[in-house]
PDB file of C-alpha atoms in Angstrom:
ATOM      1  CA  UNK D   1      78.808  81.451 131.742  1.00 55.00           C
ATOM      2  CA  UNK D   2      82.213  83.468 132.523  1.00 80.00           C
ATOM      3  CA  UNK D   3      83.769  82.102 129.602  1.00 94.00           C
ATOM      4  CA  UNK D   4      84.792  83.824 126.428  1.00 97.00           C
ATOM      5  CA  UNK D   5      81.886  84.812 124.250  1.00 97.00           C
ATOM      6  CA  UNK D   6      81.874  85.988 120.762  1.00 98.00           C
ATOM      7  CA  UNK D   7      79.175  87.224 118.398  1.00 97.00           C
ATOM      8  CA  UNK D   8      77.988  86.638 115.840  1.00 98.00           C
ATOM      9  CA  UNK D   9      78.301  82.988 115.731  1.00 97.00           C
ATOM     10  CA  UNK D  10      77.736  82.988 112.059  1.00 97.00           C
ATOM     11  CA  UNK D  11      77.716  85.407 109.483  1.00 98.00           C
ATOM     12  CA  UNK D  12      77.023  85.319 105.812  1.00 98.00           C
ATOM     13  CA  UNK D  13      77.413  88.109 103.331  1.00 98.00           C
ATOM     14  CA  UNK D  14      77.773  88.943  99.553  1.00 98.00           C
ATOM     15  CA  UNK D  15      82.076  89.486  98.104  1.00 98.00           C
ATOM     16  CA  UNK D  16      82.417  93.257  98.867  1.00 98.00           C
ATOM     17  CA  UNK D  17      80.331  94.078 102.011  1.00 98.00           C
ATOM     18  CA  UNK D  18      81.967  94.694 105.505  1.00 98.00           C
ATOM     19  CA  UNK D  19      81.463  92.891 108.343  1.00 98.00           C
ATOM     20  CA  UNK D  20      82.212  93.047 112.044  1.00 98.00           C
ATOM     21  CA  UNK D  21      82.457  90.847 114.847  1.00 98.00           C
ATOM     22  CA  UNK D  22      83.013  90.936 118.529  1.00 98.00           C
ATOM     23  CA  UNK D  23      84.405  89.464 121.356  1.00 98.00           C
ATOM     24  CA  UNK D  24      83.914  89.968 125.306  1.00 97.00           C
ATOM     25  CA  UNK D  25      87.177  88.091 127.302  1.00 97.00           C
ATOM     26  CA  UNK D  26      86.933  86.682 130.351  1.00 95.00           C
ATOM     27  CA  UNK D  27      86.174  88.903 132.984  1.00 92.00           C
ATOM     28  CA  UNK D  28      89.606  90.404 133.795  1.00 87.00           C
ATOM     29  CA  UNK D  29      91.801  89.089 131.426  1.00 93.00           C
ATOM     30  CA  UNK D  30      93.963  92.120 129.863  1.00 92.00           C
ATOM     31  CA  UNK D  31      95.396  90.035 126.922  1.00 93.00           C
ATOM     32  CA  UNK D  32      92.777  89.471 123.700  1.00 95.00           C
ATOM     33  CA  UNK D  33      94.112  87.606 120.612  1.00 96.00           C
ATOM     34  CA  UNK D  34      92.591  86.979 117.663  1.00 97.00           C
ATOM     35  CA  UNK D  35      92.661  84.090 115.091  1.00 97.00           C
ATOM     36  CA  UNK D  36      92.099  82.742 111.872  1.00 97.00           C
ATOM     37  CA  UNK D  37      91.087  78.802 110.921  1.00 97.00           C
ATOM     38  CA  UNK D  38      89.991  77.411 107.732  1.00 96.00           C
ATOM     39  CA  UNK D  39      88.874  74.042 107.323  1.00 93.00           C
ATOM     40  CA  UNK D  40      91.827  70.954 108.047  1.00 92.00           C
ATOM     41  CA  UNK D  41      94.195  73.576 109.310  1.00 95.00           C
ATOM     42  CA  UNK D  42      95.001  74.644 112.907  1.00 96.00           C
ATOM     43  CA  UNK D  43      94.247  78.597 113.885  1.00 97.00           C
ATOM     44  CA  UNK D  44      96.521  81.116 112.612  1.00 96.00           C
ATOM     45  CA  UNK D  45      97.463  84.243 115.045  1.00 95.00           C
ATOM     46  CA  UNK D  46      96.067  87.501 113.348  1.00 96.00           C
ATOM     47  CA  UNK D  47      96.522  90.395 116.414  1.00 95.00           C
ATOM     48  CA  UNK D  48      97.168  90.858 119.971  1.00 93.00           C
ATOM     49  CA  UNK D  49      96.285  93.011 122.781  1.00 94.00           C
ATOM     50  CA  UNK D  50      97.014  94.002 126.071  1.00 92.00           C
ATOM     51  CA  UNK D  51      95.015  96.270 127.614  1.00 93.00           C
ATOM     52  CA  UNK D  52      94.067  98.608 125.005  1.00 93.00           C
ATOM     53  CA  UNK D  53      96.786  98.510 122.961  1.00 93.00           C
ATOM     54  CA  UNK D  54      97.616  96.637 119.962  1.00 93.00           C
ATOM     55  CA  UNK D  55     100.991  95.091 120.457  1.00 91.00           C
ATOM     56  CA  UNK D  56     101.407  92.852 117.142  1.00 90.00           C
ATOM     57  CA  UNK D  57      99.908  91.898 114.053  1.00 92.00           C
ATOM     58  CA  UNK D  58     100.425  89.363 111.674  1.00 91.00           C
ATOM     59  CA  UNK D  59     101.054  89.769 107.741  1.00 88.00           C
ATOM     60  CA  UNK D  60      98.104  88.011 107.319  1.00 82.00           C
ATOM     61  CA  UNK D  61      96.482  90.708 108.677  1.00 86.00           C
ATOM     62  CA  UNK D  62      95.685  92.924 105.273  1.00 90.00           C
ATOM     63  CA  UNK D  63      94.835  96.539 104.926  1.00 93.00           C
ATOM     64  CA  UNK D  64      91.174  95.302 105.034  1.00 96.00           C
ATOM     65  CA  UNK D  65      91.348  94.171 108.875  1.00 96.00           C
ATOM     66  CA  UNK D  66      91.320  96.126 111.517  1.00 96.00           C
ATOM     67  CA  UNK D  67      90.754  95.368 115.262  1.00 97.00           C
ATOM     68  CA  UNK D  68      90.372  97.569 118.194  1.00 96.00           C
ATOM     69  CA  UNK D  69      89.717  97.237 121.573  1.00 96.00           C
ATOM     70  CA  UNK D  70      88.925 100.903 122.908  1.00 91.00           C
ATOM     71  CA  UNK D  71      88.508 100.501 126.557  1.00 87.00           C
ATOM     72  CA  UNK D  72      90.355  97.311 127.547  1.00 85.00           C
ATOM     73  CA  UNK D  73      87.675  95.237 127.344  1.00 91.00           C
ATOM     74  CA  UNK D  74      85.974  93.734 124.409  1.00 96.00           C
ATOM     75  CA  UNK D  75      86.914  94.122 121.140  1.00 98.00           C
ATOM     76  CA  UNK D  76      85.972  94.148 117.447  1.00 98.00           C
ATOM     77  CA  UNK D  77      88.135  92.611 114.196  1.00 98.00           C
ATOM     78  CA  UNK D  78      86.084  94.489 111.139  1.00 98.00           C
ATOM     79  CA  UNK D  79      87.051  93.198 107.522  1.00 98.00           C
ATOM     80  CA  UNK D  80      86.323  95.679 104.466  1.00 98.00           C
ATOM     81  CA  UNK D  81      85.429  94.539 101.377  1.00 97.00           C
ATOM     82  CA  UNK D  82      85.177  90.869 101.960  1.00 98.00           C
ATOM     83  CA  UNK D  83      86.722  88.755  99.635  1.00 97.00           C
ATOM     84  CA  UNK D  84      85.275  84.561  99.367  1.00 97.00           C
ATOM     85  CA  UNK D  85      89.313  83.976 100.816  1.00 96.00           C
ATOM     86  CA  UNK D  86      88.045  85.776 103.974  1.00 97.00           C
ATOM     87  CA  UNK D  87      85.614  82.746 104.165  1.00 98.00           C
ATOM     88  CA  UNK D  88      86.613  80.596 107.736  1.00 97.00           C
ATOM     89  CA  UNK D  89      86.148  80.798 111.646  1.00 98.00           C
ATOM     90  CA  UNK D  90      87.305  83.474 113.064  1.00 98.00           C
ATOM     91  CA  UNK D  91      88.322  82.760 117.253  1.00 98.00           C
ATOM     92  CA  UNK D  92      89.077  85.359 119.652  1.00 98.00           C
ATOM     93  CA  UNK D  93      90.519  83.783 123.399  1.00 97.00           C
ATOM     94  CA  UNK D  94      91.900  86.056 125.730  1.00 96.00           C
ATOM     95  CA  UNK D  95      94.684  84.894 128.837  1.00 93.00           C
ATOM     96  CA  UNK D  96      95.594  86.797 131.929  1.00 89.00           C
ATOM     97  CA  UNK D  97      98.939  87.376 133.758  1.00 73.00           C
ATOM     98  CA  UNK D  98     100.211  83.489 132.741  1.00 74.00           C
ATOM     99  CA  UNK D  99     100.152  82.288 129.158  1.00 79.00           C
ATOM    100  CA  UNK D 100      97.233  79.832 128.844  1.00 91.00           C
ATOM    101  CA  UNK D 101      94.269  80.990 126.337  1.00 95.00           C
ATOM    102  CA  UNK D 102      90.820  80.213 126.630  1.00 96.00           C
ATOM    103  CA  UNK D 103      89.038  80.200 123.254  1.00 97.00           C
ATOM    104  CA  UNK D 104      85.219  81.403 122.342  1.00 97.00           C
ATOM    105  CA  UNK D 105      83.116  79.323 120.084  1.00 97.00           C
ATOM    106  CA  UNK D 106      84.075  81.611 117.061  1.00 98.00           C
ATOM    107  CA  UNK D 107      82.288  83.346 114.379  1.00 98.00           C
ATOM    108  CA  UNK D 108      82.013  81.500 111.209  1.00 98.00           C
ATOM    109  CA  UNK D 109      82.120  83.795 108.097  1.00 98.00           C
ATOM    110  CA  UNK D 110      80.580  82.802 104.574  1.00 98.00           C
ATOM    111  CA  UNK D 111      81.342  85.063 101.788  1.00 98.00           C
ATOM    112  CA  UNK D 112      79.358  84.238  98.685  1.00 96.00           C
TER     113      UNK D 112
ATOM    114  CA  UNK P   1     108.955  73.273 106.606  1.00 75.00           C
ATOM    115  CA  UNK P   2     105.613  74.748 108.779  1.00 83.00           C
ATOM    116  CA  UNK P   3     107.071  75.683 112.241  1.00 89.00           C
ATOM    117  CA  UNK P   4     104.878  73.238 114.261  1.00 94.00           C
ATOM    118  CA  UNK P   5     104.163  69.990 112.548  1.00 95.00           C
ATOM    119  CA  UNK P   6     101.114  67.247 112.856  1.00 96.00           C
ATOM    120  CA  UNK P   7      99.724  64.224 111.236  1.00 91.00           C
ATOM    121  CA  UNK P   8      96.275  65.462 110.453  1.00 89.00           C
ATOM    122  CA  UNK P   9      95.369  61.529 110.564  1.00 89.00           C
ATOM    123  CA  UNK P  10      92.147  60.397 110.886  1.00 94.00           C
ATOM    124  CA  UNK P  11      93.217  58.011 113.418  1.00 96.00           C
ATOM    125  CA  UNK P  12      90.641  55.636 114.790  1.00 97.00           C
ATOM    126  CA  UNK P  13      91.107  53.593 117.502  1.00 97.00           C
ATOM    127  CA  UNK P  14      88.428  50.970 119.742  1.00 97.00           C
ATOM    128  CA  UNK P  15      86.753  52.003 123.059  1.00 98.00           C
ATOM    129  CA  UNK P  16      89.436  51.788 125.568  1.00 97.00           C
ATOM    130  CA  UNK P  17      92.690  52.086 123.711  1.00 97.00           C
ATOM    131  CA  UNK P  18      95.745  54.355 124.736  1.00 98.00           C
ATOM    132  CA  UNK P  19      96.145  56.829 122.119  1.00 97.00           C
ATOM    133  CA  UNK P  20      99.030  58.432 121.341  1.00 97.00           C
ATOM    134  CA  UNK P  21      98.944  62.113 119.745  1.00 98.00           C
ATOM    135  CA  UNK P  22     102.223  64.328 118.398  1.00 97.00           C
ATOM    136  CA  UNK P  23     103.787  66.983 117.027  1.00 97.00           C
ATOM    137  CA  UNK P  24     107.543  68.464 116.100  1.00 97.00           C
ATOM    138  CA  UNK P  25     108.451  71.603 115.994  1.00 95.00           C
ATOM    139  CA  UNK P  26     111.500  73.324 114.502  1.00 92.00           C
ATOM    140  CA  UNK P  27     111.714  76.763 116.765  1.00 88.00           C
ATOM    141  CA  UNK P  28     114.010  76.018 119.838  1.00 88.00           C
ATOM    142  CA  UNK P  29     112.776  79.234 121.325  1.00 87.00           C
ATOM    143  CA  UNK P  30     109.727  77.522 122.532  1.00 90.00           C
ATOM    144  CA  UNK P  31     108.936  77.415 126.084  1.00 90.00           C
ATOM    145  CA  UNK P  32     105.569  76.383 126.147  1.00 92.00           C
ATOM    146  CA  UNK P  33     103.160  73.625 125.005  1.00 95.00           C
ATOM    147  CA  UNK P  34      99.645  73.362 125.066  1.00 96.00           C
ATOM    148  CA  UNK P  35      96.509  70.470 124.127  1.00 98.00           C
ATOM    149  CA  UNK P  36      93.573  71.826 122.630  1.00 98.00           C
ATOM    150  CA  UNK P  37      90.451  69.811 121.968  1.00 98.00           C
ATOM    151  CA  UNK P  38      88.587  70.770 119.261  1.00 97.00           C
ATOM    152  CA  UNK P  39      84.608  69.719 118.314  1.00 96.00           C
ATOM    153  CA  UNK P  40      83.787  70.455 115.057  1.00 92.00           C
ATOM    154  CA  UNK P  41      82.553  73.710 114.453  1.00 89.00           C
ATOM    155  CA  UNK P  42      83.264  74.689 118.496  1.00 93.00           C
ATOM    156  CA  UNK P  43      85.821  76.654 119.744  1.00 96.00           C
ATOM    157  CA  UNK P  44      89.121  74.937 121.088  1.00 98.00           C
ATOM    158  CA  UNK P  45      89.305  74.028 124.243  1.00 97.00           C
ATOM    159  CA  UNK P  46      92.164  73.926 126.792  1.00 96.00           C
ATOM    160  CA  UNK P  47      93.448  70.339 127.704  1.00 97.00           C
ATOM    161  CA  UNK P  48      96.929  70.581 129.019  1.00 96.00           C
ATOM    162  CA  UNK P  49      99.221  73.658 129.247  1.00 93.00           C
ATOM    163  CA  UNK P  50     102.905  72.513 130.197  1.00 92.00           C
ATOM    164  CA  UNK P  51     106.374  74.533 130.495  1.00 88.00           C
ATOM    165  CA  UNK P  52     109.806  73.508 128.929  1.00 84.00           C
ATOM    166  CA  UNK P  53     110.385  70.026 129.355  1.00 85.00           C
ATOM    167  CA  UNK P  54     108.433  66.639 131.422  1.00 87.00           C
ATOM    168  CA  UNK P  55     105.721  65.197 131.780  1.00 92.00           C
ATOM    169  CA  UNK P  56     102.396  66.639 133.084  1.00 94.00           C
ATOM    170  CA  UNK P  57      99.484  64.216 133.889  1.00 96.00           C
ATOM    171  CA  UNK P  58      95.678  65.544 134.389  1.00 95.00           C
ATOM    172  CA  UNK P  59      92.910  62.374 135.097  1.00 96.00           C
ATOM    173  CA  UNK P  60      93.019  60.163 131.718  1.00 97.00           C
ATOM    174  CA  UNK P  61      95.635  62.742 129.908  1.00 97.00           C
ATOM    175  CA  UNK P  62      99.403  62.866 129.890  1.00 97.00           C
ATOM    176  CA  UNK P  63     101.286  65.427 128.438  1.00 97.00           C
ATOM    177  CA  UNK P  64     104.938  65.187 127.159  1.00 97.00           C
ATOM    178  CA  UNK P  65     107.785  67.869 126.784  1.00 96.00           C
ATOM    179  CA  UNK P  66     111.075  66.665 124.785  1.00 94.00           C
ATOM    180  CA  UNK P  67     112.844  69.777 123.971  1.00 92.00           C
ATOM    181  CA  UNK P  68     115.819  68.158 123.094  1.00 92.00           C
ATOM    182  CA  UNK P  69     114.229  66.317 120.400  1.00 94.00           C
ATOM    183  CA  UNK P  70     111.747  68.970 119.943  1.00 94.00           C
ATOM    184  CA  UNK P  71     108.911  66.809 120.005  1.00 95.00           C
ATOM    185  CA  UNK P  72     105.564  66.687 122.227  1.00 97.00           C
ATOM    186  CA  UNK P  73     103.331  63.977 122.665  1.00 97.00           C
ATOM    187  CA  UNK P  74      99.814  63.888 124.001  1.00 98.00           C
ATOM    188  CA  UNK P  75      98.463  60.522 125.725  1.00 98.00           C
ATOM    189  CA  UNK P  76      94.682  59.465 126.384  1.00 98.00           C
ATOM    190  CA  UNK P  77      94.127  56.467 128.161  1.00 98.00           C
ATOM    191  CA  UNK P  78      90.747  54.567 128.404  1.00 98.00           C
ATOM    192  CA  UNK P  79      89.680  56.267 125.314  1.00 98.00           C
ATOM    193  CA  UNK P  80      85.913  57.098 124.777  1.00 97.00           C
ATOM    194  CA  UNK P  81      83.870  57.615 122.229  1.00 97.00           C
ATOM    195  CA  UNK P  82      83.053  61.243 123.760  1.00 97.00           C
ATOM    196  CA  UNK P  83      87.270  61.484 123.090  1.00 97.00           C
ATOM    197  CA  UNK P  84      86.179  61.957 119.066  1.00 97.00           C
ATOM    198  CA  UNK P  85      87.096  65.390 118.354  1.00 97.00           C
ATOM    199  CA  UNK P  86      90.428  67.269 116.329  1.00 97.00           C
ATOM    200  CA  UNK P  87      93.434  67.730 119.018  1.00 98.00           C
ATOM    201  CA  UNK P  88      95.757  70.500 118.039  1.00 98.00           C
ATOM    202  CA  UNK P  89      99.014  71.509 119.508  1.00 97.00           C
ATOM    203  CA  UNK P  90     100.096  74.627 120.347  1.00 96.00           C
ATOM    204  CA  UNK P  91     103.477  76.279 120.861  1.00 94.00           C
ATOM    205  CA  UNK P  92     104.848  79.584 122.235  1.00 91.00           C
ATOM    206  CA  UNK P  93     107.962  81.076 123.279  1.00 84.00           C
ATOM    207  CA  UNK P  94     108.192  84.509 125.779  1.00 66.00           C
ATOM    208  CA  UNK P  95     111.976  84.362 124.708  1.00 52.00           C
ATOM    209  CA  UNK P  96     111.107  85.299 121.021  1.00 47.00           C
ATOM    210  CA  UNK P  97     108.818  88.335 122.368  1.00 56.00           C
ATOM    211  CA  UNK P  98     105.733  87.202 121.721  1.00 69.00           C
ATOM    212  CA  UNK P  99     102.532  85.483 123.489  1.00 82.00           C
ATOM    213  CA  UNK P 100     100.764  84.325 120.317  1.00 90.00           C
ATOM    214  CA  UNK P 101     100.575  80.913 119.875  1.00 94.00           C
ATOM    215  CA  UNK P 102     101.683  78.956 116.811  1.00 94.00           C
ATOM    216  CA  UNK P 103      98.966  75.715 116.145  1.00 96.00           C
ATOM    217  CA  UNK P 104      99.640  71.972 114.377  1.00 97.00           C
ATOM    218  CA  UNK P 105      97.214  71.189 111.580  1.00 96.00           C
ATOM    219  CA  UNK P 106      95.166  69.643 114.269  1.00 97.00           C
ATOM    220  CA  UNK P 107      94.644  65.320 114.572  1.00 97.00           C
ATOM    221  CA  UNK P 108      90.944  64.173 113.864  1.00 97.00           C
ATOM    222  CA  UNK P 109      90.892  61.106 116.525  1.00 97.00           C
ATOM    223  CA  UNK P 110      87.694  58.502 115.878  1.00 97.00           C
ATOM    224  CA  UNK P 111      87.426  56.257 119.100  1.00 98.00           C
ATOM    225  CA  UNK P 112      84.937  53.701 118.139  1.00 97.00           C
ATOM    226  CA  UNK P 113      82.692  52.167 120.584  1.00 94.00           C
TER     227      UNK P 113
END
């Protein structure tokens, strides 16, 4: 499978902890974007890269997130202190020189 | 007023209806429009990807661009049961600087069999 691949699929930790997921791109694909969605609502942009570097970032994205992507090619989104309103599915797609963006399955986050 | 707007329905239709899916959008800076099928609890996945204005068709999908209006419809014809799933719409525009996408609410479609 070439597609986009996250891990984990689903995590589930106690209000305070940090977490950290991942995400490998397709093969190739210099742009990585990350996303937010919480039940009944459509994703919500959180960061962008290309290559390496981190080109934007939303407001939503709080002192407590922090993605990287150190050689170009995966990348990780940690959160710090998780609050329950960090609770929802967190997507990762990635695109290469055109526009369209191919999704992973996500990583679902419970915070109890 | 959300930037990108969509009935969340649920909208439930028989085997073998033409549905019609749609969203508005306020941001005239938007060059391209994009069909995502979602499963529940999957990842979205790429339907139809369109620039600017027209129509795009891909095997029982047809995609539609009014930028004038600033509306964007999605059409399935000979739905399926297999067709249940949320549809989102997706917007972006190069012109404002930026490659992130901007997402409806998402329609839950229920094609009954």
């Amino acid at each position: 499978d070439t597609g986009v691949s996250q891990d984990p699929r689903h995590k589930i930790t106690k209000r305070g902890q940090n977490v950290t997921f991942r995400c490998d791109p397709i093969s190739e694909h210099n742009r990585l974007y990350w996303y937010r969605q919480t039940l009944g609502q459509g994703p919500e942009f959180l960061t962008y890269f290309q290559n390496e570097a981190q080109l934007e970032k939303s407001r939503l994205l709080s002192d407590r997130f922090s993605a990287e992507r150190p050689k170009g090619s995966f990348s990780t989104l940690e959160i710090q202190r998780t609050e329950q309103g960090d609770s929802a599915m967190y997507l990762c797609a990635s695109s290469s020189g055109g526009n369209e963006q191919f999704f992973g399955p996500g990583t679902r986050l419970t915070v109890l | 007023q959300k930037e990108v707007e969509q009935d969340p329905g649920p909208l439930s239709v028989p085997e073998g209806a033409i549905v019609s899916l749609n969203c508005t959008y306020s941001n005239s800076a938007f060059q391209y429009f994009m069909w995502y099928r979602q499963y529940s609890r999957k990842g979205p996945e790429l339907l139809m990807y369109t620039y600017s204005s027209g129509n795009k068709e891909d095997g029982r999908f047809t995609a539609q661009v009014d930028k004038s209006s600033k509306y964007i419809s999605l059409f399935i014809r000979d739905s399926q049961p297999s067709d249940s799933a949320t549809y989102l719409c997706a917007m972006s525009g190069r012109a404002s600087g930026t490659y992130k996408y901007i997402f409806g609410t998402g329609t839950r479609l229920k094609v009954l069999a």
